[in-house]
């Protein structure tokens, strides 16, 4: 399975902005990427009604589970991986190396393989105050992941900023920052 376009693994967790993933796929494709979509189990359940269309648009299976040993890979090799929206659970599991889910397993292994990665959390302010969350953000950054959150944003932009619980604005999730960073990473290679 070869492609002349750079391959983007776009991985989403179960936060409300994931419902806009079809638009994000289209935007990434418009920027020249071959997109493979992976979802956490809950995000996959949320997007089940869209799965066939997402597979048609990407030209690849939407994955949310590990393949069986001996099964061939169904995706081309990633040039870059983007994880967004990255929930509290996904960020912490990734930083701690808890690879129970396919998405977290791929990105945890991707660190060791040297695959360039960017993540943009989507958590409310209550989760953000949990001590482990900030530790996890720091840990991912120290492992080379570009995390678009707080003061670690790109080009002076702070990335995702948490809302108070129950006051989320999924339509304002800054997907463009994620894709701009994916492009920057790809051009730098």
C-alpha positions as MATLAB code, in Angstrom:
seq = 'XXXXXXXXXXXXXXXXXXXXXXXXXXXXXXXXXXXXXXXXXXXXXXXXXXXXXXXXXXXXXXXXXXXXXXXXXXXXXXXXXXXXXXXXXXXXXXXXXXXXXXXXXXXXXXXXXXXXXXXXXXXXXXXXXXXXXXXXXXXXXXXXXXXXXXXXXXXXXXXXXXXXXXXXXXXXXXXXXXXXXXXXXXXXX';
ca = [
       0.000    0.000    0.000;
       1.855    3.086   -1.212;
       0.846    6.701   -1.524;
       2.524    9.782   -2.900;
       0.757   12.044   -0.428;
       1.998   12.314    3.174;
       0.024    9.998    5.430;
      -1.713   11.511    8.441;
      -3.080    9.285   11.163;
      -5.871   11.374   12.703;
      -6.854    9.949   16.078;
      -9.885   11.211   17.990;
     -11.176   10.690   21.511;
     -14.723   10.999   22.815;
     -15.132   14.755   23.257;
     -17.792   16.793   21.439;
     -15.439   18.215   18.742;
     -14.998   14.664   17.395;
     -18.407   15.039   15.747;
     -16.723   17.457   13.293;
     -14.096   14.933   12.206;
     -15.534   14.586    8.681;
     -14.855   18.297    8.082;
     -11.360   17.913    9.512;
     -10.668   14.953    7.228;
     -11.813   17.017    4.244;
      -9.614   19.945    5.309;
      -6.591   17.658    5.757;
      -7.205   16.074    2.360;
      -7.454   19.557    0.860;
      -4.022   20.246    2.334;
      -2.672   17.192    0.492;
      -2.809   14.470    3.153;
      -3.874   10.849    2.853;
      -5.901   10.518    6.073;
      -6.338    7.348    8.135;
      -8.884    7.795   10.937;
      -8.567    6.073   14.295;
     -10.940    6.487   17.223;
     -11.058    5.504   20.861;
     -13.800    2.933   21.557;
     -16.256    5.519   22.883;
     -15.577    7.938   20.008;
     -16.128    5.026   17.586;
     -19.496    4.324   19.218;
     -20.441    8.012   18.914;
     -19.488    8.082   15.221;
     -20.856    4.654   14.274;
     -23.621    6.210   12.105;
     -20.918    8.040   10.087;
     -18.426    5.174    9.864;
     -19.247    3.955    6.341;
     -19.097    7.488    4.947;
     -15.817    8.211    6.774;
     -14.333    5.033    5.308;
     -15.540    5.987    1.838;
     -14.093    9.504    2.104;
     -10.723    8.421    3.528;
     -10.426    5.264    1.428;
      -9.288    3.404    4.555;
     -11.024    1.454    7.318;
     -11.821    3.497   10.423;
     -10.013    1.715   13.224;
     -10.735    1.569   16.941;
      -9.353   -1.849   17.844;
      -6.075   -3.692   17.500;
      -5.739   -6.089   14.588;
      -5.258   -9.768   15.318;
      -1.710  -11.149   15.320;
      -0.713  -12.096   11.781;
      -3.283   -9.874   10.101;
      -1.802   -7.458    7.562;
      -1.713   -3.730    8.226;
      -4.582   -2.040    6.424;
      -3.110    1.463    6.557;
       0.018    2.887    4.935;
       2.845    3.937    7.273;
       2.243    7.273    9.030;
       4.311   10.330    8.213;
       2.698   12.228   11.082;
       0.117   11.475   13.783;
      -2.380   13.998   15.173;
      -4.401   13.233   18.304;
      -7.422   15.486   18.720;
      -9.614   15.901   20.509;
      -7.426   14.305   23.168;
      -9.461   13.722   26.321;
      -8.245   13.622   29.910;
      -8.203    9.826   29.741;
      -6.313    9.670   26.437;
      -3.669   12.214   27.487;
      -3.030   10.492   30.816;
      -3.040    6.950   29.419;
      -0.627    7.973   26.644;
       1.793    9.715   28.998;
       1.701    6.786   31.418;
       2.018    4.149   28.671;
      -1.311    2.463   29.431;
      -2.081    0.986   26.021;
      -5.419   -0.688   26.567;
      -6.914    1.121   23.537;
      -5.717    0.994   19.914;
      -5.247    4.774   19.584;
      -3.141    5.052   22.735;
      -1.153    1.949   21.797;
      -0.232    3.351   18.388;
       0.846    6.751   19.729;
       2.759    5.251   22.653;
       4.672    3.034   20.237;
       5.005    5.950   17.809;
       7.126    7.816   20.349;
       9.631    4.965   20.329;
       9.524    4.769   16.536;
      10.197    8.498   16.196;
       6.967    9.276   14.345;
       6.300   13.033   14.555;
       3.185   13.720   16.611;
       0.969   16.585   17.645;
      -1.824   16.487   20.217;
      -4.499   18.973   21.158;
      -6.387   18.241   24.370;
     -10.064   18.864   24.919;
     -10.802   18.902   28.629;
     -12.821   21.097   30.911;
     -11.178   23.290   33.570;
     -12.012   20.822   36.363;
     -10.060   18.037   34.636;
      -7.263   20.472   33.829;
      -6.819   21.182   37.560;
      -6.094   17.514   38.262;
      -2.377   17.244   39.026;
      -1.837   14.243   36.771;
      -3.096   16.098   33.712;
      -0.376   18.771   33.843;
       2.217   16.086   34.556;
       1.020   14.171   31.500;
       1.187   17.258   29.266;
       4.747   17.883   30.473;
       5.704   14.240   29.994;
       4.380   14.136   26.419;
       6.236   17.344   25.553;
       9.441   15.924   27.026;
       9.000   12.849   24.803;
       8.834   15.085   21.732;
       5.079   15.394   21.197;
       3.957   18.875   20.169;
       1.078   19.577   22.542;
      -1.165   22.490   21.583;
      -2.351   23.447   25.028;
      -1.840   26.404   27.314;
       1.386   28.319   26.798;
       2.902   25.586   24.635;
       1.063   26.612   21.468;
       2.440   27.305   18.038;
       3.573   30.707   16.751;
       2.427   32.506   19.885;
      -1.024   30.927   19.793;
      -1.857   29.134   23.009;
      -3.773   26.214   21.458;
      -6.717   24.731   23.320;
      -7.926   26.529   26.434;
     -10.318   24.657   28.766;
     -13.848   25.883   29.465;
     -15.673   25.540   32.742;
     -17.545   22.220   33.124;
     -20.757   22.239   31.112;
     -19.774   25.362   29.165;
     -17.894   23.769   26.273;
     -18.011   25.275   22.817;
     -17.148   22.378   20.478;
     -17.714   24.546   17.417;
     -14.814   26.745   18.590;
     -12.340   23.893   18.960;
      -9.270   25.161   17.051;
      -8.906   22.359   14.500;
      -7.052   24.742   12.172;
      -4.178   24.973   14.688;
      -3.842   21.208   14.660;
      -3.737   20.976   10.873;
      -1.400   23.970   10.570;
       0.997   22.189   12.924;
       0.664   18.915   10.990;
       1.642   20.825    7.842;
       4.599   22.475    9.616;
       5.826   19.106   10.880;
       5.508   17.524    7.434;
       7.316   20.384    5.677;
      10.152   20.217    8.210;
      10.865   16.568    7.385;
];
